[in-house]
JSON list of C-alpha atoms in Angstrom, two decimals:
[
{"chain": "Q", "resi": 222, "resn": "GLN", "atom": "CA", "xyz": [81.08, 105.67, 81.18]},
{"chain": "Q", "resi": 223, "resn": "VAL", "atom": "CA", "xyz": [82.88, 105.79, 84.27]},
{"chain": "Q", "resi": 224, "resn": "GLN", "atom": "CA", "xyz": [86.96, 105.88, 85.09]},
{"chain": "Q", "resi": 225, "resn": "LEU", "atom": "CA", "xyz": [88.88, 105.00, 88.34]},
{"chain": "Q", "resi": 226, "resn": "VAL", "atom": "CA", "xyz": [92.13, 105.56, 89.06]},
{"chain": "Q", "resi": 227, "resn": "GLU", "atom": "CA", "xyz": [93.62, 104.20, 92.59]},
{"chain": "Q", "resi": 228, "resn": "SER", "atom": "CA", "xyz": [96.43, 105.62, 93.95]},
{"chain": "Q", "resi": 229, "resn": "GLY", "atom": "CA", "xyz": [98.27, 105.52, 97.51]},
{"chain": "Q", "resi": 230, "resn": "GLY", "atom": "CA", "xyz": [99.75, 101.73, 97.47]},
{"chain": "Q", "resi": 231, "resn": "ASP", "atom": "CA", "xyz": [103.02, 101.51, 99.45]},
{"chain": "Q", "resi": 232, "resn": "SER", "atom": "CA", "xyz": [104.80, 99.29, 101.42]},
{"chain": "Q", "resi": 233, "resn": "VAL", "atom": "CA", "xyz": [103.92, 99.34, 105.07]},
{"chain": "Q", "resi": 234, "resn": "GLN", "atom": "CA", "xyz": [104.99, 97.74, 108.20]},
{"chain": "Q", "resi": 235, "resn": "THR", "atom": "CA", "xyz": [102.93, 94.93, 109.90]},
{"chain": "Q", "resi": 236, "resn": "GLY", "atom": "CA", "xyz": [100.75, 97.28, 112.28]},
{"chain": "Q", "resi": 237, "resn": "GLY", "atom": "CA", "xyz": [101.09, 100.45, 110.15]},
{"chain": "Q", "resi": 238, "resn": "SER", "atom": "CA", "xyz": [98.74, 102.31, 108.51]},
{"chain": "Q", "resi": 239, "resn": "LEU", "atom": "CA", "xyz": [97.62, 103.18, 104.90]},
{"chain": "Q", "resi": 240, "resn": "THR", "atom": "CA", "xyz": [95.52, 105.46, 103.09]},
{"chain": "Q", "resi": 241, "resn": "LEU", "atom": "CA", "xyz": [94.06, 103.97, 99.86]},
{"chain": "Q", "resi": 242, "resn": "SER", "atom": "CA", "xyz": [92.34, 106.60, 97.22]},
{"chain": "Q", "resi": 243, "resn": "CYS", "atom": "CA", "xyz": [90.08, 106.52, 94.16]},
{"chain": "Q", "resi": 244, "resn": "VAL", "atom": "CA", "xyz": [89.13, 109.20, 92.30]},
{"chain": "Q", "resi": 245, "resn": "ALA", "atom": "CA", "xyz": [86.09, 108.68, 89.87]},
{"chain": "Q", "resi": 246, "resn": "SER", "atom": "CA", "xyz": [85.05, 110.38, 86.90]},
{"chain": "Q", "resi": 247, "resn": "GLY", "atom": "CA", "xyz": [82.53, 110.53, 83.85]},
{"chain": "Q", "resi": 248, "resn": "ASN", "atom": "CA", "xyz": [78.96, 110.34, 83.60]},
{"chain": "Q", "resi": 249, "resn": "SER", "atom": "CA", "xyz": [76.52, 110.28, 86.88]},
{"chain": "Q", "resi": 250, "resn": "VAL", "atom": "CA", "xyz": [79.11, 109.32, 89.15]},
{"chain": "Q", "resi": 251, "resn": "SER", "atom": "CA", "xyz": [77.65, 109.88, 92.30]},
{"chain": "Q", "resi": 252, "resn": "ARG", "atom": "CA", "xyz": [75.03, 107.48, 91.80]},
{"chain": "Q", "resi": 253, "resn": "TYR", "atom": "CA", "xyz": [77.27, 104.59, 91.26]},
{"chain": "Q", "resi": 254, "resn": "ARG", "atom": "CA", "xyz": [78.19, 102.41, 94.60]},
{"chain": "Q", "resi": 255, "resn": "MET", "atom": "CA", "xyz": [81.90, 101.99, 95.08]},
{"chain": "Q", "resi": 256, "resn": "ALA", "atom": "CA", "xyz": [84.03, 99.51, 96.42]},
{"chain": "Q", "resi": 257, "resn": "TRP", "atom": "CA", "xyz": [87.50, 97.77, 97.68]},
{"chain": "Q", "resi": 258, "resn": "PHE", "atom": "CA", "xyz": [88.66, 94.38, 96.48]},
{"chain": "Q", "resi": 259, "resn": "ARG", "atom": "CA", "xyz": [91.89, 93.16, 96.52]},
{"chain": "Q", "resi": 260, "resn": "GLN", "atom": "CA", "xyz": [93.76, 90.08, 95.01]},
{"chain": "Q", "resi": 261, "resn": "ALA", "atom": "CA", "xyz": [96.57, 88.75, 96.65]},
{"chain": "Q", "resi": 262, "resn": "PRO", "atom": "CA", "xyz": [99.16, 86.94, 94.21]},
{"chain": "Q", "resi": 263, "resn": "GLY", "atom": "CA", "xyz": [97.45, 83.28, 93.85]},
{"chain": "Q", "resi": 264, "resn": "LYS", "atom": "CA", "xyz": [94.63, 83.87, 94.74]},
{"chain": "Q", "resi": 265, "resn": "ASP", "atom": "CA", "xyz": [91.16, 84.99, 93.78]},
{"chain": "Q", "resi": 266, "resn": "ARG", "atom": "CA", "xyz": [89.95, 88.83, 94.44]},
{"chain": "Q", "resi": 267, "resn": "GLU", "atom": "CA", "xyz": [87.84, 89.54, 96.97]},
{"chain": "Q", "resi": 268, "resn": "GLY", "atom": "CA", "xyz": [85.40, 92.13, 98.41]},
{"chain": "Q", "resi": 269, "resn": "VAL", "atom": "CA", "xyz": [87.19, 94.07, 101.26]},
{"chain": "Q", "resi": 270, "resn": "ALA", "atom": "CA", "xyz": [84.51, 97.36, 101.87]},
{"chain": "Q", "resi": 271, "resn": "THR", "atom": "CA", "xyz": [81.81, 98.69, 99.96]},
{"chain": "Q", "resi": 272, "resn": "PHE", "atom": "CA", "xyz": [78.65, 101.63, 100.93]},
{"chain": "Q", "resi": 273, "resn": "VAL", "atom": "CA", "xyz": [75.03, 100.30, 100.62]},
{"chain": "Q", "resi": 274, "resn": "LYS", "atom": "CA", "xyz": [71.70, 101.95, 99.47]},
{"chain": "Q", "resi": 275, "resn": "ASP", "atom": "CA", "xyz": [71.21, 104.47, 102.93]},
{"chain": "Q", "resi": 276, "resn": "GLY", "atom": "CA", "xyz": [74.99, 105.12, 102.70]},
{"chain": "Q", "resi": 277, "resn": "SER", "atom": "CA", "xyz": [76.09, 102.50, 105.59]},
{"chain": "Q", "resi": 278, "resn": "THR", "atom": "CA", "xyz": [79.33, 100.55, 105.03]},
{"chain": "Q", "resi": 279, "resn": "ARG", "atom": "CA", "xyz": [80.38, 96.64, 104.87]},
{"chain": "Q", "resi": 280, "resn": "TYR", "atom": "CA", "xyz": [83.33, 94.99, 105.18]},
{"chain": "Q", "resi": 281, "resn": "THR", "atom": "CA", "xyz": [84.81, 91.56, 105.08]},
{"chain": "Q", "resi": 282, "resn": "ASP", "atom": "CA", "xyz": [85.49, 89.66, 108.30]},
{"chain": "Q", "resi": 283, "resn": "SER", "atom": "CA", "xyz": [89.25, 90.08, 107.99]},
{"chain": "Q", "resi": 284, "resn": "VAL", "atom": "CA", "xyz": [89.10, 93.89, 108.01]},
{"chain": "Q", "resi": 285, "resn": "LYS", "atom": "CA", "xyz": [86.58, 94.70, 110.43]},
{"chain": "Q", "resi": 286, "resn": "GLY", "atom": "CA", "xyz": [88.13, 96.58, 113.13]},
{"chain": "Q", "resi": 287, "resn": "ARG", "atom": "CA", "xyz": [90.71, 97.65, 111.08]},
{"chain": "Q", "resi": 288, "resn": "PHE", "atom": "CA", "xyz": [89.87, 99.14, 107.86]},
{"chain": "Q", "resi": 289, "resn": "THR", "atom": "CA", "xyz": [87.21, 102.18, 107.22]},
{"chain": "Q", "resi": 290, "resn": "ILE", "atom": "CA", "xyz": [86.03, 103.25, 103.37]},
{"chain": "Q", "resi": 291, "resn": "SER", "atom": "CA", "xyz": [84.55, 106.92, 103.28]},
{"chain": "Q", "resi": 292, "resn": "GLN", "atom": "CA", "xyz": [83.55, 108.82, 100.25]},
{"chain": "Q", "resi": 293, "resn": "ASP", "atom": "CA", "xyz": [84.18, 112.92, 100.08]},
{"chain": "Q", "resi": 294, "resn": "SER", "atom": "CA", "xyz": [80.56, 114.64, 99.86]},
{"chain": "Q", "resi": 295, "resn": "THR", "atom": "CA", "xyz": [80.51, 114.40, 95.96]},
{"chain": "Q", "resi": 296, "resn": "LYS", "atom": "CA", "xyz": [81.09, 110.87, 96.15]},
{"chain": "Q", "resi": 297, "resn": "THR", "atom": "CA", "xyz": [83.49, 111.32, 93.46]},
{"chain": "Q", "resi": 298, "resn": "THR", "atom": "CA", "xyz": [86.40, 110.15, 95.58]},
{"chain": "Q", "resi": 299, "resn": "SER", "atom": "CA", "xyz": [86.47, 107.07, 97.72]},
{"chain": "Q", "resi": 300, "resn": "TYR", "atom": "CA", "xyz": [89.01, 106.05, 100.71]},
{"chain": "Q", "resi": 301, "resn": "LEU", "atom": "CA", "xyz": [90.08, 102.86, 102.08]},
{"chain": "Q", "resi": 302, "resn": "HIS", "atom": "CA", "xyz": [91.56, 103.99, 105.23]},
{"chain": "Q", "resi": 303, "resn": "MET", "atom": "CA", "xyz": [93.85, 101.06, 106.45]},
{"chain": "Q", "resi": 304, "resn": "ASN", "atom": "CA", "xyz": [95.02, 100.19, 110.24]},
{"chain": "Q", "resi": 305, "resn": "ASN", "atom": "CA", "xyz": [96.81, 97.71, 111.93]},
{"chain": "Q", "resi": 306, "resn": "VAL", "atom": "CA", "xyz": [97.88, 96.18, 108.45]},
{"chain": "Q", "resi": 307, "resn": "LEU", "atom": "CA", "xyz": [98.88, 92.84, 108.60]},
{"chain": "Q", "resi": 308, "resn": "PRO", "atom": "CA", "xyz": [100.91, 90.67, 106.46]},
{"chain": "Q", "resi": 309, "resn": "GLU", "atom": "CA", "xyz": [97.92, 88.73, 104.70]},
{"chain": "Q", "resi": 310, "resn": "ASP", "atom": "CA", "xyz": [96.42, 92.28, 103.65]},
{"chain": "Q", "resi": 311, "resn": "ALA", "atom": "CA", "xyz": [99.44, 92.80, 101.30]},
{"chain": "Q", "resi": 312, "resn": "GLY", "atom": "CA", "xyz": [98.03, 91.95, 97.27]},
{"chain": "Q", "resi": 313, "resn": "THR", "atom": "CA", "xyz": [96.47, 94.63, 94.74]},
{"chain": "Q", "resi": 314, "resn": "TYR", "atom": "CA", "xyz": [93.71, 96.89, 95.67]},
{"chain": "Q", "resi": 315, "resn": "TYR", "atom": "CA", "xyz": [91.15, 97.64, 92.95]},
{"chain": "Q", "resi": 316, "resn": "CYS", "atom": "CA", "xyz": [87.77, 100.51, 93.26]},
{"chain": "Q", "resi": 317, "resn": "ALA", "atom": "CA", "xyz": [84.94, 99.00, 91.60]},
{"chain": "Q", "resi": 318, "resn": "ALA", "atom": "CA", "xyz": [81.59, 100.81, 91.06]},
{"chain": "Q", "resi": 319, "resn": "ARG", "atom": "CA", "xyz": [78.69, 99.09, 90.62]},
{"chain": "Q", "resi": 320, "resn": "ALA", "atom": "CA", "xyz": [74.70, 100.62, 89.58]},
{"chain": "Q", "resi": 321, "resn": "GLY", "atom": "CA", "xyz": [71.67, 100.55, 91.63]},
{"chain": "Q", "resi": 322, "resn": "PRO", "atom": "CA", "xyz": [70.90, 98.18, 94.72]},
{"chain": "Q", "resi": 323, "resn": "THR", "atom": "CA", "xyz": [72.56, 94.94, 95.27]},
{"chain": "Q", "resi": 324, "resn": "PRO", "atom": "CA", "xyz": [71.39, 92.18, 97.41]},
{"chain": "Q", "resi": 325, "resn": "GLU", "atom": "CA", "xyz": [72.95, 91.95, 100.70]},
{"chain": "Q", "resi": 326, "resn": "TYR", "atom": "CA", "xyz": [74.45, 88.74, 99.69]},
{"chain": "Q", "resi": 327, "resn": "ARG", "atom": "CA", "xyz": [75.84, 89.58, 96.52]},
{"chain": "Q", "resi": 328, "resn": "LEU", "atom": "CA", "xyz": [77.90, 93.11, 98.09]},
{"chain": "Q", "resi": 329, "resn": "PHE", "atom": "CA", "xyz": [81.44, 91.23, 97.00]},
{"chain": "Q", "resi": 330, "resn": "ASN", "atom": "CA", "xyz": [79.71, 89.99, 93.64]},
{"chain": "Q", "resi": 331, "resn": "ARG", "atom": "CA", "xyz": [82.71, 91.09, 91.25]},
{"chain": "Q", "resi": 332, "resn": "MET", "atom": "CA", "xyz": [79.84, 90.47, 88.29]},
{"chain": "Q", "resi": 333, "resn": "ASP", "atom": "CA", "xyz": [77.69, 92.97, 90.25]},
{"chain": "Q", "resi": 334, "resn": "TYR", "atom": "CA", "xyz": [79.97, 95.75, 89.32]},
{"chain": "Q", "resi": 335, "resn": "GLN", "atom": "CA", "xyz": [80.35, 97.48, 86.03]},
{"chain": "Q", "resi": 336, "resn": "TYR", "atom": "CA", "xyz": [83.34, 99.47, 86.82]},
{"chain": "Q", "resi": 337, "resn": "TRP", "atom": "CA", "xyz": [87.39, 98.91, 87.56]},
{"chain": "Q", "resi": 338, "resn": "GLY", "atom": "CA", "xyz": [90.32, 100.72, 88.59]},
{"chain": "Q", "resi": 339, "resn": "GLN", "atom": "CA", "xyz": [94.02, 99.72, 87.24]},
{"chain": "Q", "resi": 340, "resn": "GLY", "atom": "CA", "xyz": [94.60, 98.62, 90.71]},
{"chain": "Q", "resi": 341, "resn": "THR", "atom": "CA", "xyz": [97.45, 99.74, 93.06]},
{"chain": "Q", "resi": 342, "resn": "GLN", "atom": "CA", "xyz": [100.07, 97.69, 95.25]},
{"chain": "Q", "resi": 343, "resn": "VAL", "atom": "CA", "xyz": [99.98, 96.86, 98.85]},
{"chain": "Q", "resi": 344, "resn": "THR", "atom": "CA", "xyz": [102.61, 95.45, 100.61]},
{"chain": "Q", "resi": 345, "resn": "VAL", "atom": "CA", "xyz": [103.54, 94.64, 103.80]},
{"chain": "Q", "resi": 346, "resn": "SER", "atom": "CA", "xyz": [106.80, 94.30, 105.63]},
{"chain": "Q", "resi": 347, "resn": "SER", "atom": "CA", "xyz": [107.57, 92.38, 108.85]}
]
């Protein structure tokens, strides 16, 4: 079992910055690969950023160059650094964990993630 707890959600102005955190606890946490998803009201949950096997990162196109995913050396805490935030970035952000490698085309497939946090809310004001 793995437990994920997100924090850091807040209200941010368009063009501003925000960092979300996700603390993972439980069995063999370090062997899981972490990702961030988000869900806007009335929309499907979408993948935002994730780590892949060699430790590199992948991002959905809409956040490339603005968001950065990182994690601490123990791999128990992951972060989503959000810069130049846009109104379309608003929503509930979820941390998720998957066990083992995943083909590139499935990196943001929700069904491949075994554990989810409760979410943290990001609102964007103009």
